[in-house]
Amino acid sequence: MLSGNKSSNVVINDKSFNTETEPPQLLKQERENVPFTVRDITHYLNGSVEQTEILEYAMQRVERDPLFNNDAFYDLTKDEIRELCFKRVANLAKYLLDSRKDGTDFRRYFDAVSVADPAAVTRLGVYTGLFMNSIEGSGTPEQIKFWYSLGANEYKRFYGCFGMTELGHGSNVAGMETEAVFDSETDEFIINTPNLAATKWWIGGAAHSATHCVCFARMIIKGKDYGMKSFVVPLRDVDSFNLLPGIAIGDIGKKMGRDGVDNGWIQFTKVRIPRQFLLMRYTKVDRSGNVTEPPLNQLAYGALVSARVNIAVESFNTARRFITIAIRYAAIRRQFASVPGQPETKILDYPLHQRRLLPRLALTYAMNAVSMELRDNYDRINNSLLNVNQNDKAALKKAVNDTKEIFALSAGVKAFTTWATADIIDECRQACGGHGYSGYNGFGQGYADWAVQCTWDGDNNVLVLSMGRALIQAACDAKRSKPVGEPFEYLSRHGQLKSSKLGSRKIDSPEVIVEAWEAAAANALISSSEIYEEELAKVKGNVAQAMEAASQQRFESARIHTRLYHVTAFFNRIKNSSSSGIKPVLTDLAILFGLWAIEKDAALFLTSGFLSAQDIKNITKLVDVYNLKIRNYAIPLTDAFNLSDYYINSPIGNYDGDVYKNYFNKVVRRNPGYDAKAPYYESVAKPFIQRSDEPKLDLSVLDE
Ligand SMILES: Cc1cc2nc3c(=O)[nH]c(=O)nc-3n(C[C@H](O)[C@H](O)[C@H](O)COP(=O)(O)OP(=O)(O)OC[C@H]3O[C@@H](n4cnc5c(N)ncnc54)[C@H](O)[C@@H]3O)c2cc1C
């Protein structure tokens, strides 16, 4: 109801509010009469009550640590942020060590800090993730013990970095040029950078932190090139921190985001390391230079899979922050009155705004399901890989197949979740109008920090193509009734799925949505495999050439398969949840996600024959219907993400909804000592603004 006939004044429970005072009341209202327990959804998202408690412990510890105070975060310079970041890394490392004693999963600290300060997670994560996973995943038990004995696992008198990328090569690891030549006389490898383009580039931690580098180099023994292997190369003397002989390092400098990370470049000039510094779990080299190769090269890339899985989890962690800000803001922001004489409409009540935010809320929940499932599968597969008896052929084969599958699956999930989060950050920014552009509301820094996730740990497009290759191969196998891996099981039902149609059934049920996606994906993948096989015939069986020609089909196959994986993982996670009270709202959310995704990809469902043109029209209406259902619980569904104002770090997205006061106060607090005259007033502004008129030409002298 309007108060005082002013469009911006309203009455709530017989009390008058204006634009300044109303917002917190609105968020309170949004939290009333919720038919489920928000806390139960938090447990669902985290996996269990116990996991919530562990995560909250980690989050609270970080939030209460004065070093992690983020009030000034958006105003820091590159050099300030670098220094602060390393201080935070030191504390975070201590938390990780504590977690070993109290049994907490250390990744919960990363989950917490990745929201508060992504650069701090990267700066330490390159070491604890990429470097340590290389040692533990590619080193022998003796080697692991050796590097532990130097302090690698205690983060003490030791700091690791990961040197794969070169100035001239990134995605094509096999094309890198750094050399490791075996000297059989001294039993050493000689690591060398043969030309400028072979300089290791972008290496996180190299500029100012790392004592050691896992360096990827071509192993050359007796003139034979064995391709890329990983070597541990000492970079600095740990006492003096001076660079060791033959090591040249420089600073990569200013980046688009994550300036807290000291990325550097490294050149090796004939640096000698003992033969045993080659990580030898898979490829082994003996004293005489004899080489034993592993059954599958991907086995050595375990560190990369683990990083991709963590990035998928981070995609959810980051997306939930920005969708929370945008939805809270939309629930209090009013613009225009849809009905004359009524208060202005909250922007969350505009159907178009709902379409922009609510399916993305559903997508964020889908990313939670998919990343958690991927993480669980990775943990299981990695454990069996590390413990497999190398003499047990059947077990080894299974471990190899599982690794291949998770290698492909993690590639697609990493790519599509990071892209989704980049889209969510920017759409949420725009959904907050001008205030979304303020540095204090977090979107600018958030996007700049996030964007690199689409590029590092495997460029997204390259990853998607590699997944597409595996999918086309699986589709070819399925066509010939050969067995396919578990994630591609639906392909073996392609004959039956080909004829399945919606018919008179309702589309808004979990089973039907999954069937629709399976039918569309099977149809798209089988048809992609046919195009690939046509190309293969044209190039007389040259697989690489045919795969290249079918790039678009590979991309689309991976995109559609990953979408299906999101849909099934989301419904499965709901089904497996022990909390029945939350199932109705989560099922509505998953249905919204599934239908919205169908609507965006309507052509797929028309081509597969599962849906008719009329069905697609009905789905568009249904998306609006489900948006309205979810709109009622949009605030509780974002509250369930359980991010305190510290992690939100955006005054327009605080829990209390007191948007205008919080935002105004932040702007004033962060810009103290305001002077109406700029510091450059005398030198720049005054001469410009106060300039006297230019002397006019006296044309009268020209008159006769
Ligand atoms: C901030 C930052 C930190 C980093 N930290 C590290 C680190 O610590 N250690 C490390 O080793 N590396 C690191 N990297 C490097 C990163 O992993 C690479 O940049 C990434 O793998 C992409 O490789 P590239 O830069 O060579 O791109 P390129 O491979 O040259 O890609 C350029 C473009 O070409 C496209 N493209 C490439 N190949 C194909 C193809 N076959 N078909 C179609 N399109 C293709 C790509 O999609 C991309 O758009 C970091 C990078 C950044 C930006």
Coordinates of C-alpha atoms in Angstrom, one line a residue, residues 331-586:
A331 CA 14.1 -8.2 -3.5
I332 CA 14.4 -4.6 -2.2
R333 CA 15.0 -2.5 -5.2
R334 CA 12.0 -0.8 -6.6
Q335 CA 11.7 0.8 -10.1
F336 CA 8.4 1.9 -11.7
A337 CA 4.9 1.1 -10.6
S338 CA 3.4 -1.7 -12.7
V339 CA 0.0 -0.7 -11.4
P340 CA -0.8 3.0 -11.2
G341 CA -1.5 4.1 -7.6
Q342 CA 0.4 1.2 -6.2
P343 CA 4.0 1.2 -4.8
E344 CA 6.8 0.8 -7.3
T345 CA 7.4 -2.8 -8.2
K346 CA 10.3 -4.7 -6.7
I347 CA 12.6 -5.6 -9.6
L348 CA 12.5 -9.3 -8.5
D349 CA 8.8 -9.3 -9.4
Y350 CA 9.4 -8.4 -13.0
P351 CA 9.1 -11.6 -15.1
L352 CA 12.1 -10.6 -17.2
H353 CA 14.3 -10.1 -14.1
Q354 CA 13.1 -13.4 -12.8
R355 CA 14.2 -15.0 -16.0
R356 CA 17.6 -13.4 -15.6
L357 CA 18.2 -14.5 -12.0
L358 CA 16.1 -17.5 -11.0
P359 CA 17.3 -20.0 -13.6
R360 CA 20.8 -18.9 -12.8
L361 CA 20.0 -19.6 -9.1
A362 CA 18.9 -23.1 -10.2
L363 CA 22.1 -23.5 -12.3
T364 CA 24.2 -22.6 -9.2
Y365 CA 22.5 -25.4 -7.3
A366 CA 23.1 -27.7 -10.3
M367 CA 26.8 -26.8 -10.2
N368 CA 26.8 -27.7 -6.5
A369 CA 25.5 -31.2 -7.4
V370 CA 27.7 -31.8 -10.3
S371 CA 30.9 -30.6 -8.6
M372 CA 30.3 -32.6 -5.4
E373 CA 29.6 -35.7 -7.4
L374 CA 32.8 -35.1 -9.5
R375 CA 34.8 -34.5 -6.3
D376 CA 33.5 -37.8 -4.7
N377 CA 34.2 -39.8 -7.9
Y378 CA 37.7 -38.3 -8.2
D379 CA 38.5 -39.1 -4.6
R380 CA 37.4 -42.7 -5.1
I381 CA 39.2 -43.1 -8.4
N382 CA 42.4 -41.4 -7.2
N383 CA 42.5 -43.6 -4.1
S384 CA 42.2 -46.8 -6.1
L385 CA 44.8 -45.5 -8.6
L386 CA 47.3 -44.8 -5.9
N387 CA 46.7 -48.1 -4.2
V388 CA 46.3 -50.4 -7.2
N389 CA 48.5 -53.4 -7.4
Q390 CA 50.5 -52.9 -10.5
N391 CA 50.6 -56.7 -11.1
D392 CA 46.9 -57.1 -10.9
K393 CA 46.0 -56.7 -14.6
A394 CA 42.2 -56.4 -14.2
A395 CA 42.5 -53.9 -11.4
L396 CA 45.0 -51.9 -13.3
K397 CA 42.8 -51.9 -16.4
K398 CA 39.8 -50.7 -14.4
A399 CA 41.9 -47.9 -12.8
V400 CA 43.2 -46.8 -16.2
N401 CA 39.7 -46.7 -17.7
D402 CA 38.3 -44.9 -14.7
T403 CA 41.1 -42.4 -14.9
K404 CA 40.5 -41.8 -18.6
E405 CA 36.8 -41.2 -17.9
I406 CA 37.4 -38.8 -15.1
F407 CA 40.0 -37.1 -17.2
A408 CA 37.5 -36.4 -19.9
L409 CA 34.6 -35.7 -17.6
S410 CA 36.5 -33.3 -15.4
A411 CA 37.6 -31.4 -18.5
G412 CA 34.0 -30.7 -19.6
V413 CA 32.8 -29.9 -16.1
K414 CA 35.6 -27.5 -15.4
A415 CA 35.0 -25.7 -18.7
F416 CA 31.2 -25.4 -18.5
T417 CA 31.1 -24.5 -14.8
T418 CA 33.7 -21.8 -15.1
W419 CA 32.0 -20.3 -18.1
A420 CA 28.7 -20.5 -16.2
T421 CA 30.2 -18.6 -13.3
A422 CA 31.7 -15.9 -15.5
D423 CA 28.2 -15.5 -17.0
I424 CA 26.5 -15.4 -13.6
I425 CA 28.9 -12.7 -12.3
D426 CA 28.3 -10.4 -15.2
E427 CA 24.5 -11.0 -15.5
C428 CA 24.2 -10.4 -11.7
R429 CA 26.3 -7.2 -12.1
Q430 CA 23.9 -5.9 -14.8
A431 CA 21.0 -7.0 -12.7
C432 CA 22.2 -4.6 -10.0
G433 CA 22.2 -1.7 -12.4
G434 CA 24.7 1.1 -11.7
H435 CA 25.4 -0.1 -8.1
G436 CA 26.7 -3.3 -9.7
Y437 CA 29.5 -1.3 -11.3
S438 CA 30.7 0.1 -8.0
G439 CA 34.1 -1.4 -7.0
Y440 CA 32.7 -1.8 -3.4
N441 CA 30.0 -4.2 -4.5
G442 CA 32.5 -6.8 -5.7
F443 CA 31.5 -7.6 -9.2
G444 CA 34.5 -5.9 -11.0
Q445 CA 37.1 -7.5 -8.8
G446 CA 35.1 -10.8 -8.8
Y447 CA 35.0 -11.0 -12.5
A448 CA 38.6 -10.0 -13.0
D449 CA 39.7 -12.6 -10.5
W450 CA 37.4 -15.2 -12.0
A451 CA 38.0 -14.8 -15.7
V452 CA 41.3 -16.7 -15.6
Q453 CA 39.6 -19.9 -14.5
C454 CA 38.4 -20.2 -18.1
T455 CA 42.0 -20.2 -19.3
W456 CA 44.3 -21.9 -16.8
D457 CA 44.5 -25.5 -15.8
G458 CA 43.5 -26.1 -19.4
D459 CA 42.0 -23.5 -21.7
N460 CA 38.3 -24.2 -21.7
N461 CA 37.9 -24.6 -25.5
V462 CA 40.8 -27.0 -25.6
L463 CA 39.5 -29.0 -22.7
V464 CA 36.0 -29.2 -24.3
L465 CA 37.6 -30.5 -27.5
S466 CA 39.5 -33.2 -25.7
M467 CA 36.3 -34.3 -23.9
G468 CA 34.5 -34.2 -27.2
R469 CA 37.1 -36.6 -28.7
A470 CA 36.4 -39.1 -25.9
L471 CA 32.6 -38.7 -26.4
I472 CA 32.8 -39.3 -30.1
Q473 CA 34.9 -42.4 -29.5
A474 CA 32.3 -43.6 -27.0
A475 CA 29.5 -42.9 -29.4
C476 CA 31.3 -44.9 -32.1
D477 CA 31.7 -47.8 -29.7
A478 CA 28.0 -47.6 -28.7
K479 CA 26.9 -47.7 -32.3
R480 CA 28.8 -51.0 -32.6
S481 CA 27.3 -52.3 -29.4
K482 CA 30.7 -52.2 -27.7
P483 CA 30.8 -51.5 -23.9
V484 CA 31.0 -47.8 -22.9
G485 CA 32.0 -46.3 -19.6
E486 CA 29.5 -45.6 -16.9
P487 CA 29.2 -41.9 -17.5
F488 CA 28.2 -42.6 -21.2
E489 CA 25.9 -45.5 -20.4
Y490 CA 22.9 -43.8 -22.0
L491 CA 24.7 -44.1 -25.4
S492 CA 24.2 -47.8 -25.3
R493 CA 20.5 -47.2 -25.2
H494 CA 20.6 -44.9 -28.2
G495 CA 18.4 -47.2 -30.3
Q496 CA 15.6 -47.1 -27.8
L497 CA 16.1 -43.4 -27.0
K498 CA 15.9 -42.6 -30.7
S499 CA 12.1 -43.3 -30.8
S500 CA 11.2 -41.8 -27.4
K501 CA 8.9 -38.9 -27.4
L502 CA 7.1 -36.7 -24.8
G503 CA 3.7 -37.7 -26.2
S504 CA 0.9 -37.0 -23.8
R505 CA 3.2 -37.0 -20.7
K506 CA 3.9 -33.9 -18.7
I507 CA 7.3 -32.6 -19.2
D508 CA 7.8 -31.1 -15.7
S509 CA 8.7 -34.3 -14.0
P510 CA 12.3 -35.4 -13.1
E511 CA 12.1 -38.7 -15.0
V512 CA 10.7 -37.1 -18.2
I513 CA 13.3 -34.3 -18.1
V514 CA 16.1 -36.7 -17.7
E515 CA 14.7 -38.9 -20.5
A516 CA 14.4 -35.8 -22.7
W517 CA 18.0 -34.9 -22.1
E518 CA 19.2 -38.4 -22.6
A519 CA 17.4 -38.7 -25.9
A520 CA 18.7 -35.3 -27.1
A521 CA 22.3 -36.1 -26.0
A522 CA 22.3 -39.6 -27.5
N523 CA 20.9 -38.3 -30.8
A524 CA 23.4 -35.4 -30.9
L525 CA 26.4 -37.6 -30.1
I526 CA 25.5 -40.5 -32.4
S527 CA 25.0 -37.9 -35.2
S528 CA 28.3 -36.3 -34.4
S529 CA 30.0 -39.7 -34.5
E530 CA 28.5 -40.2 -38.0
I531 CA 29.9 -36.9 -39.2
Y532 CA 33.3 -37.8 -37.7
E533 CA 33.2 -41.2 -39.5
E534 CA 32.3 -39.5 -42.8
E535 CA 35.4 -37.3 -42.3
L536 CA 37.5 -40.3 -41.3
A537 CA 36.6 -42.0 -44.6
K538 CA 37.5 -38.8 -46.6
V539 CA 40.9 -38.6 -45.0
K540 CA 41.6 -42.4 -45.3
G541 CA 41.5 -43.2 -41.6
N542 CA 43.6 -40.3 -40.4
V543 CA 42.0 -40.0 -36.9
A544 CA 43.7 -36.6 -36.0
Q545 CA 42.5 -35.0 -39.2
A546 CA 39.0 -36.3 -39.0
M547 CA 38.7 -35.2 -35.3
E548 CA 39.9 -31.8 -36.3
A549 CA 37.2 -31.6 -39.1
A550 CA 34.6 -32.6 -36.5
S551 CA 35.7 -29.9 -34.0
Q552 CA 32.3 -28.3 -33.9
Q553 CA 30.6 -31.7 -33.3
R554 CA 33.2 -32.5 -30.6
F555 CA 32.4 -29.2 -28.9
E556 CA 28.7 -29.6 -29.1
S557 CA 28.9 -33.3 -27.9
A558 CA 30.8 -32.2 -24.8
R559 CA 28.5 -29.3 -24.1
I560 CA 25.3 -31.4 -24.4
H561 CA 26.8 -34.3 -22.4
T562 CA 27.9 -31.9 -19.6
R563 CA 24.4 -30.4 -19.5
L564 CA 22.9 -33.8 -19.2
Y565 CA 25.4 -34.5 -16.4
H566 CA 24.2 -31.4 -14.6
V567 CA 20.6 -32.4 -14.9
T568 CA 21.1 -36.0 -13.7
A569 CA 23.5 -35.1 -10.9
F570 CA 21.0 -32.5 -9.6
F571 CA 18.0 -34.8 -9.5
N572 CA 20.1 -37.6 -8.0
R573 CA 21.5 -35.5 -5.3
I574 CA 17.9 -34.5 -4.3
K575 CA 16.8 -38.1 -4.5
N576 CA 19.6 -39.2 -2.2
S577 CA 19.0 -36.4 0.3
S578 CA 17.9 -37.7 3.7
S579 CA 15.9 -34.5 4.4
S580 CA 12.4 -35.0 3.0
G581 CA 11.2 -31.4 3.9
I582 CA 13.5 -29.8 1.4
K583 CA 12.7 -32.1 -1.5
P584 CA 9.7 -30.3 -2.9
V585 CA 11.4 -26.9 -3.3
L586 CA 14.6 -28.4 -4.6

